[in-house]
Amino acid sequence: IMNKLYVGNLSPSVTVEDLKQLFGERKLPVADQVLLKSGYAFVDFPDQNSAIKAIETLSGKVELHGKVIEVDYSVPKKLRSRKIQIRNIPPHLQWEVLDGLLAQYGTVENVEQVNTDTETAVVNVTYATKEEAKVAIEKLTGHQFDDCSFKVSYIMDMDAAPPVQTPRTRRGGRSSRDQGDSQPGPSGGFGTPRPRQHDFPLRMLVPTQFVGAIIGKEGLTIKNVTKQTQSKVDIHRKENAGAAEKPITIHSTPEGCSSACRMILDIMQKEANETKTTEDIPLKILAHNSLVGRLIGKEGRNLKKIEEETGTKITISSLQDLTIYNPERTITVKGSLDACCKAEMEIMKKLREAYENDIAAINQQANLIPGLNLNALGIFSSGLPVLPPAAGPRGAVPPVAPAGYNPFLQQAPEQEVVYLFIPTQAVGALIGKKGQHIKQLAHFAGASIKIAPAESPDVTERMVIITGTPEAQFKAQGRIFGKLKEENFFSAKEEVKLETHIKVPSTAAGRVIGKGGKTVNELQNLTSAEVIVPRDQTPDENDEVFVKISGHFFASQTAQRKIREIIQQVKQQEQKHQQGAAVSPHHSK
């Protein structure tokens, strides 16, 4: 549906064969259907990527029988509403800049980058209203950025379709829309093609005076680095004009990143020796704040260990330097070249682990919650890294959730109750003026959100009681974590970590702990959340006890889901057991 193109300004003598031949010459997949009318045609392409390629390579660039053809999406007026596609975006344009530009024309509900083969980036944008999308199309068409001028089209908005549509085609529209979408990686820029495995780039900061030497004459030095290490290296020398340091992003395998890092450090050291700068050049690695806490480890244990094993001194920039535009912290490593390179491997290993854990958590959420739009949570602007979506290689089916309980397979997802603890001084911000914020939040998440009264005037934490389906829980908790981050209740700490309590049947509590604490330990390792089942609880009137979970948002969510799965399995086994007992009364235990 998304990929039907309109081909206009055709000479009357053009045939279907001419068009097919043209597509063949341009290495475009042969279109499934070509419908030729007088002076124009409709062409169906198999996927969004080939449709974009056809528009990019043909529109206004090709003559057929003496007339220059136009190519664009064919979107009937009724389905032109809130969705637009912007093409020809320069690959180094920062996301913040694009977001700022889009926001000038209205409320943006969603922006997704489309994986394409083009040098420039392509995004699909959903505005809150038709009018905003219309203004954005008028204003953004031809908008110049560097030497690229934006190309903008309406794309099919299935939600605007009249309700007579059968659900099947609608779902088809959805899946083709979700294929190959990609969101920006933590590095912030577009245009970094994502290798199949989750690409986690190494980001370095280098002194501006060495950038010339790293690039080399006519770019030969950096070409040599990329060739030898099989990596893609972006030197962001236009960023932070006048700054003493420039970021470099290296995309490759972990080994490739490490060897590129060593070569760059080598080049800088040689240059320093020639210019008689005597002191050692430290290695500086940039990492997203939401991953740094896990690099540092409890009471700094992980960092100390890396320092001891590699013989380096490692410092991390203070949280005070973070801004919305710069969510990264600088990890400075001092030591010999060899020592710095060893430390880089260990540091990146820890950061990658944290990142992969967050991705696993997101994949699990995305499986549990079909159609979950993580951007809509608004937690990413506030310090969680935006991660690639759950889709595997392009067009592949997202990984299946682990066996066990999928709350969405049952007709009505179960209502869950979660007790979330927030700092007392954050209560006002969560409630908002005249209760507006908490009302909007409850509406957005589809959950009931109540703040329990304080038990005494001097409590440091207040309990928020959230009732709703798993999806509502995810949205409500995500927004609350995000709000606390935005309001700076967590400036001095690593990342927003909150404690949540959920109640579990006392029969299931043992299963959550596992033999010798095995399950709890696995949960903690898998999710990097702390999970505590207090031992001496008296079950309440519903025969339930509390489990306490504390961690950053994704860790906490994953732990909550896992524990709910265990509860569900216990319940199913009990039901089977009862049915079994009913069938054979002399069934011996």
Coordinates of C-alpha atoms in Angstrom, one line a residue:
I1 CA 0.0 0.0 0.0
M2 CA 2.8 2.3 1.0
N3 CA 4.7 1.6 -2.2
K4 CA 2.4 2.6 -5.0
L5 CA 4.0 5.4 -7.1
Y6 CA 2.5 7.9 -9.5
V7 CA 4.5 8.5 -12.6
G8 CA 3.5 11.7 -14.4
N9 CA 4.3 13.9 -17.4
L10 CA 4.4 10.9 -19.7
S11 CA 4.4 11.3 -23.5
P12 CA 1.3 9.6 -25.0
S13 CA 3.6 7.3 -26.9
V14 CA 5.2 5.7 -23.7
T15 CA 4.3 2.0 -23.3
V16 CA 4.3 -0.3 -20.2
E17 CA 7.4 -2.0 -21.7
D18 CA 9.2 1.4 -21.8
L19 CA 8.6 1.9 -18.2
K20 CA 9.6 -1.7 -17.2
Q21 CA 12.8 -1.3 -19.3
L22 CA 13.6 2.0 -17.5
F23 CA 13.2 0.3 -14.1
G24 CA 15.4 -2.5 -15.3
E25 CA 18.2 -0.1 -16.4
R26 CA 18.1 1.7 -13.1
K27 CA 18.5 -1.6 -11.2
L28 CA 15.0 -1.2 -9.6
P29 CA 13.1 -4.3 -8.9
V30 CA 10.6 -5.0 -11.7
A31 CA 7.4 -3.5 -10.4
D32 CA 4.6 -5.9 -9.6
Q33 CA 2.0 -3.9 -11.4
V34 CA 2.1 -1.1 -13.9
L35 CA -1.2 0.6 -14.7
L36 CA -0.8 3.0 -17.7
K37 CA -3.3 5.8 -18.3
S38 CA -2.9 8.6 -20.8
G39 CA -0.1 10.8 -19.7
Y40 CA 0.5 9.1 -16.3
A41 CA 0.9 5.6 -14.7
F42 CA 0.6 3.9 -11.4
V43 CA 3.4 1.5 -10.4
D44 CA 3.5 -0.8 -7.4
F45 CA 6.9 -1.5 -5.9
P46 CA 7.6 -4.5 -3.6
D47 CA 8.8 -2.4 -0.6
Q48 CA 9.4 1.0 0.6
N49 CA 13.1 0.9 0.0
S50 CA 12.7 0.3 -3.8
A51 CA 9.9 2.9 -3.9
I52 CA 12.3 5.5 -2.4
K53 CA 15.0 4.5 -4.8
A54 CA 12.7 4.9 -7.7
I55 CA 11.6 8.4 -6.6
E56 CA 15.2 9.5 -5.9
T57 CA 16.7 8.2 -9.2
L58 CA 13.9 9.0 -11.6
S59 CA 11.9 12.0 -10.6
G60 CA 12.9 15.1 -12.6
K61 CA 16.0 13.2 -13.8
V62 CA 14.9 11.0 -16.7
E63 CA 13.5 11.8 -20.1
L64 CA 11.1 9.4 -21.8
H65 CA 10.2 10.2 -25.4
G66 CA 11.3 13.8 -24.9
K67 CA 9.5 14.5 -21.6
V68 CA 11.1 14.6 -18.1
I69 CA 9.0 12.3 -15.9
E70 CA 7.8 13.0 -12.4
V71 CA 7.7 10.3 -9.8
D72 CA 6.1 10.4 -6.3
Y73 CA 4.0 8.4 -3.9
S74 CA 0.4 7.9 -5.1
V75 CA -1.7 8.8 -2.2
P76 CA -5.4 9.4 -2.6
K77 CA -6.7 12.7 -1.1
K78 CA -8.6 10.9 1.6
L79 CA -5.4 9.2 2.9
R80 CA -3.3 12.3 2.7
S81 CA -3.4 13.3 6.2
R82 CA -0.8 13.4 9.0
K83 CA 2.1 11.3 7.6
I84 CA 4.8 12.7 5.4
Q85 CA 8.2 11.4 4.2
I86 CA 11.3 13.6 4.0
R87 CA 14.1 12.5 1.8
N88 CA 17.5 13.8 0.9
I89 CA 18.5 14.7 4.5
P90 CA 22.3 15.1 4.8
P91 CA 23.6 12.2 6.7
H92 CA 25.6 14.2 9.3
L93 CA 22.6 16.3 10.3
Q94 CA 22.0 15.9 14.0
W95 CA 18.7 14.4 15.2
E96 CA 18.2 17.3 17.6
V97 CA 18.4 19.8 14.7
L98 CA 15.9 17.8 12.6
D99 CA 13.6 17.5 15.6
G100 CA 13.8 21.2 16.2
L101 CA 13.0 21.9 12.6
L102 CA 10.0 19.5 12.5
A103 CA 8.6 20.9 15.7
Q104 CA 8.3 24.4 14.2
Y105 CA 5.3 23.2 12.2
G106 CA 3.4 21.3 14.9
T107 CA 3.4 18.5 17.3
V108 CA 5.4 15.5 16.0
E109 CA 4.0 12.2 17.2
N110 CA 6.5 10.0 15.6
V111 CA 9.7 10.1 13.5
E112 CA 11.2 7.0 12.2
Q113 CA 14.3 6.7 10.0
V114 CA 13.9 4.4 7.0
N115 CA 16.9 2.1 6.2
T116 CA 17.7 2.9 2.6
D117 CA 20.6 2.4 0.3
T118 CA 20.9 6.1 -0.4
E119 CA 23.7 8.3 0.8
T120 CA 21.2 10.7 2.4
A121 CA 18.7 9.9 5.1
V122 CA 15.0 9.4 4.8
V123 CA 12.4 9.8 7.6
N124 CA 8.7 9.2 8.0
V125 CA 7.1 11.8 10.2
T126 CA 3.6 11.7 11.8
Y127 CA 2.2 15.0 12.9
A128 CA -0.7 15.3 15.4
T129 CA -3.1 16.9 12.8
K130 CA -3.7 17.1 9.1
E131 CA -3.2 20.8 9.1
E132 CA 0.3 20.6 10.6
A133 CA 1.4 18.0 8.1
K134 CA 0.1 20.2 5.3
V135 CA 2.1 23.3 6.6
A136 CA 5.2 21.1 7.1
I137 CA 5.0 19.9 3.5
E138 CA 4.7 23.4 2.1
K139 CA 7.5 24.8 4.3
L140 CA 9.9 21.9 4.1
T141 CA 9.8 21.2 0.4
G142 CA 13.1 22.4 -1.0
H143 CA 14.4 23.4 2.5
Q144 CA 18.2 23.7 2.1
F145 CA 20.5 22.0 4.5
D146 CA 24.2 22.2 3.6
D147 CA 24.0 21.3 -0.1
C148 CA 20.9 19.1 0.1
S149 CA 17.5 20.3 -0.5
F150 CA 14.7 18.3 1.3
K151 CA 12.2 16.4 -0.8
V152 CA 8.9 15.9 0.9
S153 CA 5.8 13.7 0.0
Y154 CA 2.6 12.6 1.7
I155 CA 2.6 8.9 2.5
M156 CA -0.4 6.7 3.1
D157 CA -1.9 7.2 6.5
M158 CA -3.8 4.0 7.2
D159 CA -5.4 5.4 10.3
A160 CA -7.1 8.1 8.2
A161 CA -8.7 5.4 6.1
P162 CA -12.5 5.1 6.3
P163 CA -13.4 2.3 8.7
V164 CA -14.9 0.0 6.0
Q165 CA -11.4 -1.4 5.5
T166 CA -11.0 -5.0 6.3
P167 CA -8.6 -5.5 9.2
R168 CA -6.4 -7.7 7.1
T169 CA -5.2 -5.1 4.7
R170 CA -4.8 -2.7 7.5
R171 CA -2.5 -5.0 9.3
G172 CA -0.6 -5.5 6.0
G173 CA -0.2 -1.8 5.8
R174 CA 1.2 -1.8 9.3
S175 CA 3.8 -4.5 8.8
S176 CA 5.1 -3.0 5.6
R177 CA 5.4 0.3 7.4
D178 CA 7.4 -1.2 10.2
Q179 CA 9.8 -3.1 8.1
G180 CA 13.3 -1.7 7.9
D181 CA 12.5 1.3 10.1
S182 CA 15.4 2.3 12.2
Q183 CA 15.8 4.8 14.9
P184 CA 18.9 6.9 15.5
G185 CA 21.7 5.1 17.4
P186 CA 23.3 6.7 20.4
S187 CA 25.8 8.5 18.2
G188 CA 23.1 11.0 17.2
G189 CA 23.7 11.3 13.5
F190 CA 21.9 9.8 10.6
G191 CA 23.4 8.0 7.8
T192 CA 25.4 5.4 9.7
P193 CA 24.2 2.3 8.0
R194 CA 23.5 -0.3 10.7
P195 CA 25.2 -3.6 10.4
R196 CA 23.1 -6.6 11.1
Q197 CA 24.1 -7.2 14.7
H198 CA 23.4 -4.3 17.0
D199 CA 26.0 -1.8 15.9
F200 CA 27.4 -0.2 19.0
P201 CA 29.9 2.4 17.8
L202 CA 33.1 3.5 19.6
R203 CA 33.0 7.3 20.1
M204 CA 36.3 9.0 20.8
L205 CA 37.1 12.6 21.5
V206 CA 40.3 13.9 19.9
P207 CA 42.1 17.2 20.3
T208 CA 41.2 19.4 17.3
Q209 CA 44.8 20.1 16.5
F210 CA 45.3 16.4 15.5
V211 CA 42.2 16.1 13.2
G212 CA 44.2 17.1 10.2
A213 CA 46.8 14.4 10.8
I214 CA 44.1 11.8 11.4
I215 CA 42.5 12.6 8.1
G216 CA 45.8 13.0 6.3
K217 CA 46.6 14.4 2.9
E218 CA 43.6 14.1 0.6
G219 CA 42.1 11.8 3.3
L220 CA 44.7 9.1 2.7
T221 CA 45.5 8.4 6.4
I222 CA 41.9 7.9 7.4
K223 CA 41.2 5.8 4.3
N224 CA 44.1 3.6 5.3
V225 CA 42.6 3.2 8.9
T226 CA 39.2 2.2 7.6
K227 CA 40.6 -0.2 5.1
Q228 CA 42.9 -2.0 7.5
T229 CA 40.4 -2.2 10.3
Q230 CA 37.4 -2.7 8.1
S231 CA 35.5 0.0 9.9
K232 CA 33.5 3.1 9.0
V233 CA 35.0 6.2 10.6
D234 CA 33.1 9.5 10.8
I235 CA 35.1 12.5 11.9
H236 CA 32.7 15.1 13.0
R237 CA 34.9 18.1 12.4
K238 CA 32.1 20.5 11.7
E239 CA 30.6 19.8 15.2
N240 CA 31.2 22.2 18.1
A241 CA 32.9 25.0 16.0
G242 CA 35.8 26.4 17.9
A243 CA 35.8 23.5 20.4
A244 CA 39.2 22.1 21.5
E245 CA 38.1 18.6 20.8
K246 CA 36.1 16.8 18.1
P247 CA 34.2 13.6 18.3
I248 CA 35.0 10.6 16.0
T249 CA 32.5 7.7 15.6
I250 CA 33.9 4.3 14.6
H251 CA 31.4 1.7 13.4
S252 CA 32.8 -1.9 13.2
T253 CA 33.1 -5.1 15.1
P254 CA 34.5 -4.8 18.6
E255 CA 37.9 -5.9 17.3
G256 CA 37.6 -3.5 14.4
C257 CA 36.8 -0.6 16.7
S258 CA 39.8 -1.5 18.9
S259 CA 42.3 -1.6 16.1
A260 CA 41.0 1.6 14.6
C261 CA 41.3 3.2 18.1
R262 CA 44.9 2.0 18.3
M263 CA 45.8 3.4 14.9
I264 CA 44.2 6.8 15.7
L265 CA 46.1 7.0 19.1
D266 CA 49.3 6.1 17.2
I267 CA 48.8 8.8 14.6
M268 CA 48.2 11.4 17.4
Q269 CA 51.2 10.3 19.3
K270 CA 53.5 10.6 16.3
E271 CA 52.1 14.0 15.5
A272 CA 52.6 15.1 19.1
N273 CA 56.2 13.9 19.0
E274 CA 56.9 15.9 15.8
T275 CA 55.3 19.0 17.2
K276 CA 57.3 18.4 20.4
T277 CA 54.2 18.1 22.6
T278 CA 55.7 15.9 25.3
E279 CA 52.8 14.8 27.5
D280 CA 50.9 11.6 26.8
I281 CA 47.7 12.0 25.0
P282 CA 44.8 10.5 27.0
L283 CA 42.2 8.3 25.3
K284 CA 38.8 9.8 25.6
I285 CA 35.7 7.7 25.0
L286 CA 32.2 9.1 24.8
A287 CA 29.3 7.1 26.2
H288 CA 25.7 7.7 26.8
N289 CA 24.9 8.5 30.4
S290 CA 22.3 5.8 30.7
L291 CA 25.1 3.2 30.2
V292 CA 27.8 4.8 32.3
G293 CA 26.3 3.7 35.7
R294 CA 26.8 0.1 34.8
L295 CA 30.4 0.7 33.6
I296 CA 31.2 2.3 36.9
G297 CA 29.5 -0.5 38.9
K298 CA 28.5 -0.5 42.5
E299 CA 30.8 1.8 44.5
G300 CA 33.0 2.1 41.4
R301 CA 34.0 -1.6 41.5
N302 CA 34.0 -2.2 37.7
L303 CA 36.1 0.8 37.0
K304 CA 38.6 0.0 39.7
K305 CA 39.0 -3.5 38.3
I306 CA 39.7 -2.2 34.8
E307 CA 42.2 0.3 36.2
E308 CA 44.0 -2.4 38.1
E309 CA 44.0 -4.9 35.3
T310 CA 45.2 -2.5 32.6
G311 CA 47.5 -0.2 34.7
T312 CA 45.6 3.0 33.7
K313 CA 43.9 5.9 35.5
I314 CA 40.3 6.4 34.5
T315 CA 38.1 9.4 35.2
I316 CA 34.6 10.2 34.1
S317 CA 33.2 13.7 33.4
S318 CA 30.7 15.0 35.9
L319 CA 26.9 14.7 35.4
Q320 CA 26.8 18.5 35.7
D321 CA 28.2 18.7 32.2
L322 CA 25.2 16.8 30.7
T323 CA 22.6 18.7 28.7
I324 CA 19.6 17.5 26.7
Y325 CA 21.8 18.1 23.6
N326 CA 24.7 16.2 25.0
P327 CA 23.6 13.1 26.9
E328 CA 27.2 11.7 26.7
R329 CA 29.8 11.6 29.3
T330 CA 33.6 11.6 28.7
I331 CA 35.6 8.7 30.0
T332 CA 39.3 9.7 30.1
V333 CA 41.9 7.0 30.2
K334 CA 45.5 7.8 31.1
G335 CA 48.4 5.4 30.6
S336 CA 50.8 4.0 28.0
L337 CA 49.4 3.5 24.5
D338 CA 49.2 -0.3 25.2
A339 CA 47.5 0.2 28.5
C340 CA 44.9 2.6 27.0
C341 CA 44.1 0.1 24.2
K342 CA 43.6 -2.7 26.8
A343 CA 41.3 -0.4 28.8
E344 CA 39.4 0.5 25.7
M345 CA 38.5 -3.1 25.1
E346 CA 37.3 -3.6 28.7
I347 CA 35.4 -0.3 28.8
M348 CA 33.6 -1.0 25.5
K349 CA 32.9 -4.6 26.6
K350 CA 31.0 -3.2 29.7
L351 CA 29.2 -0.5 27.7
R352 CA 28.2 -3.0 25.0
E353 CA 26.8 -5.4 27.6
A354 CA 24.7 -2.6 29.1
Y355 CA 23.5 -1.6 25.7
E356 CA 22.7 -5.2 24.6
N357 CA 20.7 -5.7 27.8
D358 CA 18.7 -2.6 27.1
I359 CA 18.0 -3.8 23.6
A360 CA 17.0 -7.2 24.9
A361 CA 14.6 -5.5 27.3
I362 CA 13.2 -3.4 24.5
N363 CA 12.8 -6.4 22.2
Q364 CA 11.0 -8.2 24.9
Q365 CA 8.7 -5.2 25.5
A366 CA 8.1 -4.9 21.8
N367 CA 7.1 -8.6 21.6
L368 CA 4.9 -8.4 24.6
I369 CA 3.4 -5.1 23.4
P370 CA 2.7 -5.3 19.6
G371 CA 2.8 -1.9 17.9
L372 CA 4.5 -0.4 20.9
N373 CA 5.9 2.9 19.8
L374 CA 8.8 3.7 22.1
N375 CA 9.2 7.2 20.8
A376 CA 5.8 8.1 22.0
L377 CA 6.9 7.4 25.5
G378 CA 9.0 10.5 25.4
I379 CA 11.6 8.8 27.6
F380 CA 14.3 8.9 25.1
S381 CA 14.7 12.7 25.0
S382 CA 15.4 12.4 28.6
G383 CA 18.4 10.3 28.9
L384 CA 17.7 6.8 27.7
P385 CA 19.5 5.9 24.6
V386 CA 17.3 5.5 21.6
L387 CA 17.9 2.0 20.4
P388 CA 17.3 0.2 17.1
P389 CA 13.9 -1.5 17.0
A390 CA 13.1 -5.1 17.6
A391 CA 13.1 -6.0 13.9
G392 CA 16.0 -8.3 13.0
P393 CA 17.5 -8.1 9.5
R394 CA 15.4 -6.1 7.2
G395 CA 11.9 -7.5 6.8
A396 CA 12.5 -10.3 9.2
V397 CA 9.9 -11.1 11.8
P398 CA 10.9 -9.7 15.2
P399 CA 12.2 -12.3 17.6
V400 CA 9.6 -14.2 19.4
A401 CA 9.1 -13.6 23.0
P402 CA 10.4 -16.3 25.3
A403 CA 8.1 -19.2 25.8
G404 CA 5.8 -18.7 28.7
Y405 CA 3.2 -16.1 29.3
N406 CA 2.3 -13.6 26.7
P407 CA -0.4 -11.4 28.2
F408 CA -1.6 -10.2 24.8
L409 CA -2.6 -13.7 23.6
Q410 CA -5.4 -13.7 26.1
Q411 CA -8.6 -11.9 25.1
A412 CA -8.3 -9.2 27.7
P413 CA -4.8 -8.5 29.1
E414 CA -4.9 -8.7 32.8
Q415 CA -4.9 -5.6 34.9
E416 CA -1.8 -5.4 37.0
V417 CA -1.0 -3.3 40.1
V418 CA 2.5 -1.8 40.5
Y419 CA 3.6 0.3 43.5
L420 CA 6.3 2.7 42.3
F421 CA 8.2 4.9 44.7
I422 CA 9.2 8.4 43.8
P423 CA 11.1 11.1 45.8
T424 CA 8.6 13.2 47.8
Q425 CA 9.7 16.4 46.3
A426 CA 8.8 15.1 42.8
V427 CA 5.2 14.6 43.7
G428 CA 4.2 18.2 42.6
A429 CA 5.8 17.8 39.2
L430 CA 4.1 14.5 38.6
I431 CA 0.7 15.9 39.6
G432 CA 1.2 19.1 37.6
K433 CA -0.9 22.3 37.9
K434 CA -4.4 21.5 39.1
G435 CA -3.7 17.8 38.5
Q436 CA -3.3 18.3 34.7
H437 CA -0.1 16.3 34.3
I438 CA -1.2 13.2 36.1
K439 CA -4.6 13.3 34.3
Q440 CA -2.9 13.5 30.9
L441 CA -0.5 10.8 31.9
A442 CA -3.3 8.4 33.0
H443 CA -5.1 9.1 29.7
F444 CA -2.0 8.6 27.6
A445 CA -1.1 5.3 29.3
G446 CA -4.6 4.0 29.7
A447 CA -3.9 3.4 33.4
S448 CA -5.2 4.5 36.8
I449 CA -2.5 6.4 38.6
K450 CA -3.0 7.3 42.3
I451 CA -0.5 8.8 44.8
A452 CA -0.9 7.2 48.2
P453 CA -1.1 9.7 51.1
A454 CA 2.1 10.2 53.1
E455 CA 2.3 8.1 56.2
S456 CA 4.1 10.8 58.1
P457 CA 5.1 14.4 57.2
D458 CA 8.8 13.7 56.8
V459 CA 8.8 10.7 54.4
T460 CA 11.4 10.9 51.7
E461 CA 9.5 8.8 49.2
R462 CA 5.9 8.5 48.2
M463 CA 4.1 5.6 46.7
V464 CA 2.4 5.8 43.3
I465 CA -0.1 3.1 42.6
I466 CA -0.5 2.2 39.0
T467 CA -3.2 -0.1 37.7
G468 CA -3.4 -1.2 34.1
T469 CA -2.5 -3.8 31.5
P470 CA 1.2 -4.5 30.9
E471 CA 1.2 -2.0 28.0
A472 CA -0.3 0.7 30.3
Q473 CA 2.2 -0.1 33.0
F474 CA 5.1 0.2 30.5
K475 CA 3.8 3.6 29.2
A476 CA 2.9 5.0 32.7
Q477 CA 6.2 3.9 34.3
G478 CA 8.2 5.0 31.3
R479 CA 6.7 8.5 31.4
I480 CA 7.2 8.8 35.2
F481 CA 10.9 7.8 34.9
G482 CA 11.2 10.3 32.0
K483 CA 9.5 13.1 34.0
L484 CA 11.9 12.7 37.0
K485 CA 14.8 12.9 34.6
E486 CA 13.5 16.0 32.9
E487 CA 12.8 17.7 36.2
N488 CA 16.4 17.0 37.3
F489 CA 15.4 15.0 40.4
F490 CA 18.3 12.7 39.4
S491 CA 21.0 15.1 38.4
A492 CA 23.6 13.9 40.9
K493 CA 23.0 10.2 40.5
E494 CA 23.8 7.9 37.5
E495 CA 20.5 7.3 35.8
V496 CA 16.9 7.3 37.0
K497 CA 16.6 4.3 39.2
L498 CA 13.3 3.7 41.1
E499 CA 12.0 1.0 43.4
T500 CA 8.8 -0.8 42.4
H501 CA 6.9 -3.4 44.4
I502 CA 4.6 -5.9 42.9
K503 CA 2.5 -8.5 44.8
V504 CA 2.9 -12.1 44.0
P505 CA 0.9 -15.1 45.4
S506 CA 2.8 -16.5 48.3
T507 CA 2.9 -19.9 46.5
A508 CA 4.8 -18.3 43.6
A509 CA 7.3 -16.4 45.8
G510 CA 9.5 -19.5 46.3
R511 CA 9.6 -19.8 42.5
V512 CA 10.7 -16.2 42.1
I513 CA 13.6 -16.9 44.5
G514 CA 14.4 -20.3 43.0
K515 CA 16.4 -23.1 44.5
G516 CA 19.2 -21.5 46.6
G517 CA 18.3 -18.1 45.2
K518 CA 19.1 -19.2 41.6
T519 CA 16.2 -17.6 39.9
V520 CA 16.6 -14.2 41.6
N521 CA 20.3 -14.2 40.7
E522 CA 19.5 -15.0 37.1
L523 CA 16.9 -12.3 37.0
Q524 CA 19.4 -9.8 38.4
N525 CA 22.0 -10.8 35.9
L526 CA 19.6 -10.8 33.0
T527 CA 18.0 -7.5 33.8
S528 CA 20.6 -5.7 35.8
A529 CA 17.8 -4.8 38.3
E530 CA 17.9 -5.7 41.9
V531 CA 15.2 -8.1 42.9
I532 CA 14.5 -8.8 46.5
V533 CA 11.8 -11.1 47.9
P534 CA 11.8 -10.2 51.6
R535 CA 11.9 -13.5 53.6
D536 CA 9.7 -13.0 56.6
Q537 CA 6.6 -11.5 55.2
T538 CA 3.2 -12.4 56.5
P539 CA 1.0 -12.9 53.4
D540 CA -1.9 -10.4 53.2
E541 CA -5.6 -11.3 53.0
N542 CA -5.2 -12.4 49.4
D543 CA -2.3 -14.6 50.3
E544 CA 0.1 -12.4 48.5
V545 CA 3.6 -11.1 49.4
F546 CA 5.7 -8.2 48.0
V547 CA 8.6 -8.5 45.6
K548 CA 10.9 -5.4 45.4
I549 CA 12.5 -4.5 42.2
S550 CA 14.9 -1.6 41.8
G551 CA 16.7 -0.5 38.7
H552 CA 16.6 1.8 35.6
F553 CA 13.5 1.8 33.4
F554 CA 14.2 -1.1 31.1
A555 CA 15.8 -3.3 33.7
S556 CA 12.8 -2.8 36.0
Q557 CA 10.3 -3.5 33.2
T558 CA 12.1 -6.7 32.2
A559 CA 12.2 -7.9 35.7
Q560 CA 8.5 -7.1 36.2
R561 CA 7.6 -9.1 33.0
K562 CA 9.8 -12.1 34.0
I563 CA 8.2 -12.2 37.5
R564 CA 4.7 -12.0 36.0
E565 CA 5.7 -14.9 33.6
I566 CA 6.7 -17.0 36.6
I567 CA 3.4 -16.2 38.4
Q568 CA 1.5 -17.2 35.3
Q569 CA 3.3 -20.5 35.0
V570 CA 2.6 -21.2 38.7
K571 CA -1.1 -20.5 38.2
Q572 CA -1.3 -22.7 35.1
Q573 CA 0.4 -25.6 36.9
E574 CA -2.0 -25.2 39.9
Q575 CA -5.0 -25.3 37.5
K576 CA -3.6 -28.4 35.8
H577 CA -3.0 -30.0 39.1
Q578 CA -6.6 -29.3 40.3
Q579 CA -8.0 -30.6 37.0
G580 CA -5.8 -33.6 37.3
A581 CA -6.9 -34.2 40.9
A582 CA -10.5 -33.9 39.8
V583 CA -10.1 -36.5 37.1
S584 CA -8.4 -39.2 39.2
P585 CA -9.4 -39.1 42.8
H586 CA -6.8 -41.9 43.8
H587 CA -4.0 -40.0 42.2
S588 CA -1.2 -40.4 44.6
K589 CA 0.9 -37.3 45.3

